[in-house]
Tab-separated table of N, CA and C in Angstrom:
chain	number	residue	atom	x	y	z
A	1	MET	N	142.481	108.747	126.593
A	1	MET	CA	142.232	107.821	125.585
A	1	MET	C	140.767	108.103	124.716
A	2	MET	N	141.012	107.971	123.517
A	2	MET	CA	139.812	108.129	122.683
A	2	MET	C	138.704	107.329	122.887
A	3	GLY	N	137.581	107.657	122.675
A	3	GLY	CA	136.348	106.713	122.694
A	3	GLY	C	136.154	106.014	121.366
A	4	ARG	N	135.223	104.873	121.375
A	4	ARG	CA	135.184	104.289	120.283
A	4	ARG	C	133.928	104.706	119.530
A	5	LYS	N	133.705	104.871	118.098
A	5	LYS	CA	132.601	105.162	117.424
A	5	LYS	C	132.226	103.979	116.718
A	6	SER	N	130.782	103.635	116.606
A	6	SER	CA	130.570	102.556	115.941
A	6	SER	C	130.013	102.888	114.535
A	7	SER	N	130.275	102.021	113.658
A	7	SER	CA	129.845	101.962	112.321
A	7	SER	C	128.466	101.598	112.082
A	8	ARG	N	127.251	102.088	111.818
A	8	ARG	CA	125.987	101.815	111.658
A	8	ARG	C	125.893	100.598	110.698
A	9	VAL	N	126.594	100.448	109.770
A	9	VAL	CA	126.483	99.544	108.704
A	9	VAL	C	127.032	98.070	109.065
A	10	THR	N	128.349	98.176	109.517
A	10	THR	CA	128.859	96.756	109.517
A	10	THR	C	128.866	96.463	111.356
A	11	GLY	N	128.530	97.258	112.129
A	11	GLY	CA	128.548	97.175	113.578
A	11	GLY	C	130.015	96.958	114.184
A	12	VAL	N	131.074	97.611	113.409
A	12	VAL	CA	132.334	97.253	113.939
A	12	VAL	C	132.789	98.645	114.404
A	13	ALA	N	133.352	98.559	115.511
A	13	ALA	CA	133.804	99.941	116.205
A	13	ALA	C	134.995	100.451	115.512
A	14	THR	N	135.256	101.838	115.335
A	14	THR	CA	136.380	102.353	114.781
A	14	THR	C	136.930	103.370	115.954
A	15	GLY	N	138.351	103.630	115.709
A	15	GLY	CA	139.009	104.613	116.625
A	15	GLY	C	140.119	103.693	117.189
A	16	VAL	N	140.532	104.591	118.341
A	16	VAL	CA	141.590	103.899	119.188
A	16	VAL	C	141.042	102.875	119.970
A	17	GLY	N	141.789	101.837	120.343
A	17	GLY	CA	141.124	100.810	121.201
A	17	GLY	C	139.853	100.118	120.588
A	18	ALA	N	139.593	99.899	119.225
A	18	ALA	CA	138.655	99.509	118.492
A	18	ALA	C	138.493	97.947	118.714
A	19	GLY	N	137.191	97.511	119.050
A	19	GLY	CA	136.841	96.156	119.162
A	19	GLY	C	135.660	95.907	118.402
A	20	THR	N	134.886	95.022	118.622
A	20	THR	CA	133.630	94.754	117.783
A	20	THR	C	132.519	95.109	118.934
A	21	VAL	N	131.378	95.614	118.164
A	21	VAL	CA	130.242	95.905	119.009
A	21	VAL	C	129.409	94.840	119.008
A	22	ALA	N	128.656	94.869	120.055
A	22	ALA	CA	127.665	93.499	120.214
A	22	ALA	C	126.502	93.768	119.225
A	23	PRO	N	125.947	92.741	118.784
A	23	PRO	CA	124.925	92.768	117.741
A	23	PRO	C	123.638	93.388	118.495
A	24	ASP	N	123.530	93.422	119.543
A	24	ASP	CA	122.400	94.262	120.199
A	24	ASP	C	122.410	95.773	119.940
A	25	ASP	N	123.587	96.146	119.919
A	25	ASP	CA	123.563	97.666	119.594
A	25	ASP	C	122.895	97.960	118.337
A	26	HIS	N	122.864	97.012	117.258
A	26	HIS	CA	122.309	97.358	115.934
A	26	HIS	C	121.303	96.339	115.581
A	27	PRO	N	120.112	96.796	115.981
A	27	PRO	CA	118.857	95.687	115.846
A	27	PRO	C	118.557	95.572	114.301
A	28	HIS	N	118.823	96.577	113.467
A	28	HIS	CA	118.507	96.463	112.062
A	28	HIS	C	119.593	95.706	111.172
A	29	VAL	N	120.750	95.485	112.034
A	29	VAL	CA	121.748	94.586	111.179
A	29	VAL	C	121.522	93.114	111.465
A	30	SER	N	121.332	92.325	110.488
A	30	SER	CA	121.089	90.959	110.633
A	30	SER	C	122.506	90.257	110.741
A	31	THR	N	122.610	89.331	111.674
A	31	THR	CA	123.667	88.556	111.983
A	31	THR	C	123.843	87.239	111.448
A	32	SER	N	122.488	86.573	111.054
A	32	SER	CA	122.422	85.248	110.657
A	32	SER	C	121.975	85.256	109.209
A	33	ALA	N	122.404	84.285	108.360
A	33	ALA	CA	122.010	84.113	107.057
A	33	ALA	C	120.662	83.728	107.004
A	34	GLY	N	120.234	83.149	107.899
A	34	GLY	CA	118.543	82.551	107.891
A	34	GLY	C	117.605	83.735	107.987
A	35	ASP	N	117.904	84.847	108.641
A	35	ASP	CA	117.299	86.015	108.770
A	35	ASP	C	117.075	86.640	107.288
A	36	LEU	N	117.996	86.411	106.496
A	36	LEU	CA	117.746	87.250	105.168
A	36	LEU	C	116.695	86.468	104.173
A	37	ARG	N	116.542	85.381	104.491
A	37	ARG	CA	115.783	84.522	103.652
A	37	ARG	C	114.237	84.692	103.885
A	38	GLY	N	113.879	85.020	104.931
A	38	GLY	CA	112.519	85.110	105.293
A	38	GLY	C	111.979	86.645	105.141
A	39	HIS	N	111.718	86.869	103.841
A	39	HIS	CA	111.148	88.294	103.613
A	39	HIS	C	109.763	88.269	104.046
A	40	ALA	N	109.139	89.453	104.419
A	40	ALA	CA	107.652	89.536	104.716
A	40	ALA	C	107.019	89.708	103.396
A	41	ARG	N	105.753	89.195	103.571
A	41	ARG	CA	104.894	89.206	102.429
A	41	ARG	C	103.935	90.493	102.561
A	42	PRO	N	103.268	91.206	101.462
A	42	PRO	CA	102.753	92.418	101.567
A	42	PRO	C	101.056	91.925	102.353
A	43	VAL	N	100.787	92.793	102.986
A	43	VAL	CA	99.370	92.819	103.838
A	43	VAL	C	98.828	94.118	103.492
A	44	ARG	N	97.370	93.871	103.325
A	44	ARG	CA	96.630	95.059	103.100
A	44	ARG	C	95.285	94.836	104.146
A	45	THR	N	94.712	96.000	104.257
A	45	THR	CA	93.722	96.036	105.319
A	45	THR	C	92.360	96.204	104.522
A	46	CYS	N	91.254	95.509	104.913
A	46	CYS	CA	90.190	95.705	104.224
A	46	CYS	C	89.493	96.845	104.640
A	47	ILE	N	88.759	97.609	103.731
A	47	ILE	CA	88.258	99.006	104.464
A	47	ILE	C	86.907	98.788	104.853
A	48	GLY	N	86.460	97.581	104.859
A	48	GLY	CA	85.006	97.165	105.506
A	48	GLY	C	85.438	96.626	106.896
A	49	CYS	N	85.769	95.571	106.954
A	49	CYS	CA	85.884	95.056	108.122
A	49	CYS	C	87.249	95.370	109.174
A	50	ARG	N	88.149	96.160	108.371
A	50	ARG	CA	89.415	96.571	109.090
A	50	ARG	C	90.393	95.539	109.406
A	51	GLU	N	90.026	94.249	108.840
A	51	GLU	CA	90.932	93.063	109.046
A	51	GLU	C	92.112	93.117	108.122
A	52	ARG	N	93.296	92.630	108.560
A	52	ARG	CA	94.362	92.584	107.659
A	52	ARG	C	94.337	91.216	106.770
A	53	ALA	N	94.820	91.278	105.749
A	53	ALA	CA	94.777	89.946	104.868
A	53	ALA	C	95.873	90.312	103.663
A	54	ASP	N	95.967	89.053	103.058
A	54	ASP	CA	96.826	88.799	101.647
A	54	ASP	C	96.140	89.573	100.825
A	55	PRO	N	96.643	90.392	99.967
A	55	PRO	CA	96.127	91.203	98.839
A	55	PRO	C	95.375	90.405	97.766
A	56	PHE	N	95.821	89.138	97.816
A	56	PHE	CA	95.089	88.160	96.756
A	56	PHE	C	93.872	87.809	97.609
A	57	ASP	N	93.230	87.958	98.589
A	57	ASP	CA	92.174	87.551	99.242
A	57	ASP	C	91.366	88.942	99.198
A	58	LEU	N	91.606	90.184	98.722
A	58	LEU	CA	91.002	91.242	98.666
A	58	LEU	C	91.023	91.660	97.101
A	59	VAL	N	89.867	92.567	96.987
A	59	VAL	CA	89.854	93.188	95.446
A	59	VAL	C	90.151	94.630	95.873
A	60	ARG	N	90.962	94.980	94.844
A	60	ARG	CA	91.569	96.442	94.956
A	60	ARG	C	90.565	97.356	94.200
A	61	LEU	N	90.225	98.456	94.756
A	61	LEU	CA	89.245	99.341	94.097
A	61	LEU	C	89.952	100.712	94.053
A	62	VAL	N	89.714	101.475	92.798
A	62	VAL	CA	90.384	102.815	92.461
A	62	VAL	C	88.969	103.660	91.948
A	63	ALA	N	89.149	105.008	92.004
A	63	ALA	CA	88.169	105.897	91.734
A	63	ALA	C	88.421	106.556	90.382
A	64	ARG	N	87.443	106.508	89.466
A	64	ARG	CA	87.678	106.859	88.099
A	64	ARG	C	86.659	107.862	87.877
A	65	GLY	N	86.976	108.861	86.848
A	65	GLY	CA	85.763	109.690	86.400
A	65	GLY	C	86.196	111.253	86.252
A	66	ASP	N	85.875	111.919	85.302
A	66	ASP	CA	86.336	113.187	85.505
A	66	ASP	C	84.913	113.964	85.501
A	67	GLY	N	83.807	113.381	85.542
A	67	GLY	CA	82.421	113.975	85.561
A	67	GLY	C	82.392	114.554	86.885
A	68	THR	N	81.075	114.774	87.473
A	68	THR	CA	80.710	115.504	88.710
A	68	THR	C	80.745	114.229	89.714
A	69	THR	N	80.450	113.065	89.631
A	69	THR	CA	80.775	112.090	90.795
A	69	THR	C	81.609	110.922	90.332
A	70	PRO	N	82.676	110.864	91.028
A	70	PRO	CA	83.776	110.020	90.512
A	70	PRO	C	83.159	108.435	90.984
A	71	VAL	N	83.515	107.446	89.968
A	71	VAL	CA	83.007	106.156	90.047
A	71	VAL	C	84.193	105.308	90.762
A	72	VAL	N	83.797	104.479	91.688
A	72	VAL	CA	84.531	103.574	92.351
A	72	VAL	C	84.437	102.042	91.337
A	73	VAL	N	85.614	101.741	90.973
A	73	VAL	CA	85.503	100.649	90.105
A	73	VAL	C	86.573	99.579	90.657
A	74	PRO	N	86.220	98.164	90.714
A	74	PRO	CA	87.048	97.143	91.004
A	74	PRO	C	88.449	96.948	89.975
A	75	ASP	N	89.398	96.678	90.557
A	75	ASP	CA	90.724	96.418	89.870
A	75	ASP	C	91.124	95.088	90.225
A	76	PRO	N	90.760	94.206	89.901
A	76	PRO	CA	90.958	92.713	90.167
A	76	PRO	C	92.595	92.458	89.720
A	77	GLY	N	92.985	93.066	88.506
A	77	GLY	CA	94.295	92.651	88.239
A	77	GLY	C	95.429	93.643	88.864
A	78	ARG	N	94.847	94.429	89.601
A	78	ARG	CA	95.902	95.239	90.491
A	78	ARG	C	96.832	96.116	89.824
A	79	ARG	N	96.396	96.648	88.564
A	79	ARG	CA	97.260	97.373	87.812
A	79	ARG	C	96.855	98.751	87.347
A	80	ALA	N	95.673	99.387	87.849
A	80	ALA	CA	95.201	100.408	87.359
A	80	ALA	C	96.016	101.636	88.192
A	81	ALA	N	96.190	102.629	87.310
A	81	ALA	CA	96.990	103.820	88.178
A	81	ALA	C	95.988	104.476	89.131
A	82	GLY	N	96.729	105.051	90.073
A	82	GLY	CA	95.962	105.803	91.093
A	82	GLY	C	95.897	105.246	92.362
A	83	ARG	N	95.377	105.920	93.472
A	83	ARG	CA	95.347	105.422	94.663
A	83	ARG	C	94.400	104.232	94.726
A	84	GLY	N	94.752	103.141	95.398
A	84	GLY	CA	93.752	102.046	95.670
A	84	GLY	C	93.423	101.729	96.888
A	85	ALA	N	92.210	101.239	97.419
A	85	ALA	CA	91.686	100.516	98.494
A	85	ALA	C	91.569	99.195	98.273
A	86	HIS	N	91.286	98.551	99.598
A	86	HIS	CA	91.146	97.105	99.372
A	86	HIS	C	90.065	96.743	100.040
A	87	LEU	N	89.277	95.573	99.704
A	87	LEU	CA	87.943	95.149	100.151
A	87	LEU	C	87.868	93.732	100.256
A	88	HIS	N	87.320	93.067	100.957
A	88	HIS	CA	86.986	91.614	100.966
A	88	HIS	C	85.713	91.473	99.878
A	89	PRO	N	85.826	90.675	99.080
A	89	PRO	CA	84.807	90.731	98.081
A	89	PRO	C	83.386	89.934	98.531
A	90	THR	N	82.956	90.613	99.636
A	90	THR	CA	81.756	90.284	100.376
A	90	THR	C	80.716	91.392	100.601
A	91	THR	N	79.469	90.900	100.528
A	91	THR	CA	78.545	91.959	100.810
A	91	THR	C	78.556	92.617	102.193
A	92	ARG	N	78.812	91.854	103.067
A	92	ARG	CA	78.994	91.971	104.297
A	92	ARG	C	80.195	93.295	104.564
A	93	CYS	N	81.260	93.046	104.121
A	93	CYS	CA	82.362	93.878	104.151
A	93	CYS	C	81.948	95.130	103.244
A	94	LEU	N	81.320	95.001	102.254
A	94	LEU	CA	80.852	96.245	101.381
A	94	LEU	C	79.907	97.033	102.271
A	95	ARG	N	79.028	96.452	102.953
A	95	ARG	CA	77.852	97.070	103.730
A	95	ARG	C	78.752	97.982	104.854
A	96	LEU	N	79.789	97.286	105.434
A	96	LEU	CA	80.459	97.868	106.542
A	96	LEU	C	81.124	99.485	106.092
A	97	ALA	N	81.659	98.796	104.807
A	97	ALA	CA	82.733	99.991	104.275
A	97	ALA	C	81.739	101.354	103.974
A	98	THR	N	80.484	100.904	103.417
A	98	THR	CA	79.651	102.063	102.909
A	98	THR	C	79.149	102.741	104.239
A	99	ARG	N	78.838	102.063	105.455
A	99	ARG	CA	78.309	102.559	106.501
A	99	ARG	C	79.361	103.435	107.346
A	100	ARG	N	80.397	103.009	107.076
A	100	ARG	CA	81.558	103.766	107.854
A	100	ARG	C	81.955	105.180	106.840
A	101	ARG	N	81.500	104.871	105.582
A	101	ARG	CA	81.944	105.948	104.623
A	101	ARG	C	83.498	105.831	104.431
A	102	ALA	N	83.964	104.672	104.456
A	102	ALA	CA	85.191	104.496	104.287
A	102	ALA	C	86.010	104.710	102.741
A	103	PHE	N	85.114	104.486	101.711
A	103	PHE	CA	85.543	104.741	100.377
A	103	PHE	C	86.214	106.049	100.192
A	104	GLY	N	85.618	107.254	100.604
A	104	GLY	CA	86.126	108.694	100.177
A	104	GLY	C	87.426	108.684	101.189
A	105	ARG	N	87.620	108.284	102.318
A	105	ARG	CA	88.682	108.233	103.036
A	105	ARG	C	89.782	107.522	102.582
A	106	ALA	N	89.681	106.458	102.187
A	106	ALA	CA	90.588	105.469	101.672
A	106	ALA	C	91.398	105.607	100.331
A	107	LEU	N	90.368	106.316	99.297
A	107	LEU	CA	90.703	106.808	98.262
A	107	LEU	C	91.230	108.177	97.988
A	108	ARG	N	90.789	108.946	99.210
A	108	ARG	CA	91.168	110.391	99.227
A	108	ARG	C	90.565	110.994	98.242
A	109	VAL	N	89.023	110.937	98.093
A	109	VAL	CA	88.386	111.566	97.265
A	109	VAL	C	87.309	112.196	98.154
A	110	GLN	N	86.898	113.388	97.812
A	110	GLN	CA	85.641	114.393	98.382
A	110	GLN	C	84.680	114.251	97.620
A	111	GLY	N	83.551	114.083	98.471
A	111	GLY	CA	82.201	114.281	97.984
A	111	GLY	C	81.538	112.775	97.711
A	112	PRO	N	80.431	113.002	96.797
A	112	PRO	CA	79.839	111.653	96.760
A	112	PRO	C	80.485	110.671	95.743
A	113	LEU	N	80.409	109.399	95.892
A	113	LEU	CA	81.018	108.289	95.030
A	113	LEU	C	79.927	107.403	94.436
A	114	ASP	N	80.198	107.071	93.263
A	114	ASP	CA	79.139	105.937	92.655
A	114	ASP	C	79.952	104.671	92.775
A	115	LEU	N	79.052	103.998	93.758
A	115	LEU	CA	79.551	102.602	93.892
A	115	LEU	C	78.692	101.374	93.142
A	116	THR	N	78.003	101.703	92.130
A	116	THR	CA	77.178	100.899	91.658
A	116	THR	C	78.115	99.547	90.989
A	117	ALA	N	79.240	99.921	90.270
A	117	ALA	CA	80.221	99.066	89.723
A	117	ALA	C	80.765	97.917	90.890
A	118	VAL	N	81.080	98.630	91.926
A	118	VAL	CA	81.569	97.680	93.155
A	118	VAL	C	80.465	96.889	93.643
A	119	ARG	N	79.301	97.311	93.861
A	119	ARG	CA	78.294	96.576	94.247
A	119	ARG	C	77.876	95.229	93.275
A	120	ARG	N	77.912	95.644	91.969
A	120	ARG	CA	77.664	94.452	91.063
A	120	ARG	C	78.663	93.529	90.974
A	121	TRP	N	80.223	93.945	91.230
A	121	TRP	CA	81.108	93.192	91.102
A	121	TRP	C	81.197	92.098	92.426
A	122	VAL	N	80.941	92.802	93.534
A	122	VAL	CA	80.723	92.071	94.862
A	122	VAL	C	79.616	90.909	94.868
A	123	GLU	N	78.617	91.314	94.156
A	123	GLU	CA	77.590	90.408	94.104
A	123	GLU	C	77.927	89.183	93.052
A	124	ALA	N	78.501	89.547	92.307
A	124	ALA	CA	79.130	88.398	91.527
A	124	ALA	C	80.052	87.539	91.953
A	125	HIS	N	80.972	88.073	92.807
A	125	HIS	CA	82.170	87.293	93.416
A	125	HIS	C	82.095	87.083	94.957
A	126	ASP	N	80.887	87.223	95.633
A	126	ASP	CA	80.824	87.192	96.856
A	126	ASP	C	81.204	85.671	97.402
A	127	GLN	N	82.387	85.751	98.186
A	127	GLN	CA	83.022	84.663	98.715
A	127	GLN	C	82.460	84.138	100.075
A	128	HIS	N	81.374	84.915	100.658
A	128	HIS	CA	80.951	84.546	102.122
A	128	HIS	C	81.986	84.494	103.044
A	129	HIS	N	82.988	85.527	102.995
A	129	HIS	CA	84.026	85.337	103.939
A	129	HIS	C	83.662	86.126	105.367
A	130	GLU	N	84.024	85.516	106.408
A	130	GLU	CA	83.657	85.609	107.711
A	130	GLU	C	84.648	86.002	108.372
A	131	PRO	N	85.166	87.250	108.357
A	131	PRO	CA	86.465	87.532	109.188
A	131	PRO	C	86.352	87.080	110.713
A	132	GLY	N	87.302	86.555	111.483
A	132	GLY	CA	87.103	86.112	112.713
A	132	GLY	C	87.096	87.201	113.839
A	133	SER	N	87.749	88.207	113.597
A	133	SER	CA	87.852	89.347	114.627
A	133	SER	C	87.120	90.556	114.195
A	134	ALA	N	86.219	90.491	113.254
A	134	ALA	CA	85.644	91.607	112.926
A	134	ALA	C	84.475	91.887	113.531
A	135	GLN	N	84.065	93.171	113.843
A	135	GLN	CA	82.932	93.673	114.528
A	135	GLN	C	81.661	93.252	114.074
A	136	GLN	N	80.595	92.922	114.758
A	136	GLN	CA	79.292	92.533	114.393
A	136	GLN	C	78.567	93.688	113.795
A	137	GLU	N	77.521	93.466	112.993
A	137	GLU	CA	76.730	94.472	112.522
A	137	GLU	C	75.590	94.683	113.396
């Protein structure tokens, strides 16, 4: 007697003596219509406190410049080209990210970075956000 082969897409077994395959055999195939409605929302990690948050609670940052020192600038519209990093708009998270030297790693830029534009933007938009599970300074 021939064995059964399961189809990864439909979860239906094929071959001689075919029957149906139990839903547990295919964890990525949804069996109920309710599972299809609840799509996951995007989540980003703050490079300062390392807390995960909705992207609209964070400011996106990008590195710009052709000169000797790249400039990190805020991208509140989230439309600038290039690799982005996210930060809570607080002086606390800015200090943590600076102390951890997270800007270069997150933006994949080597060498010194000019953070003047980010500091000015954060000072103007500081929300006094206190992440619950973040480390203390």
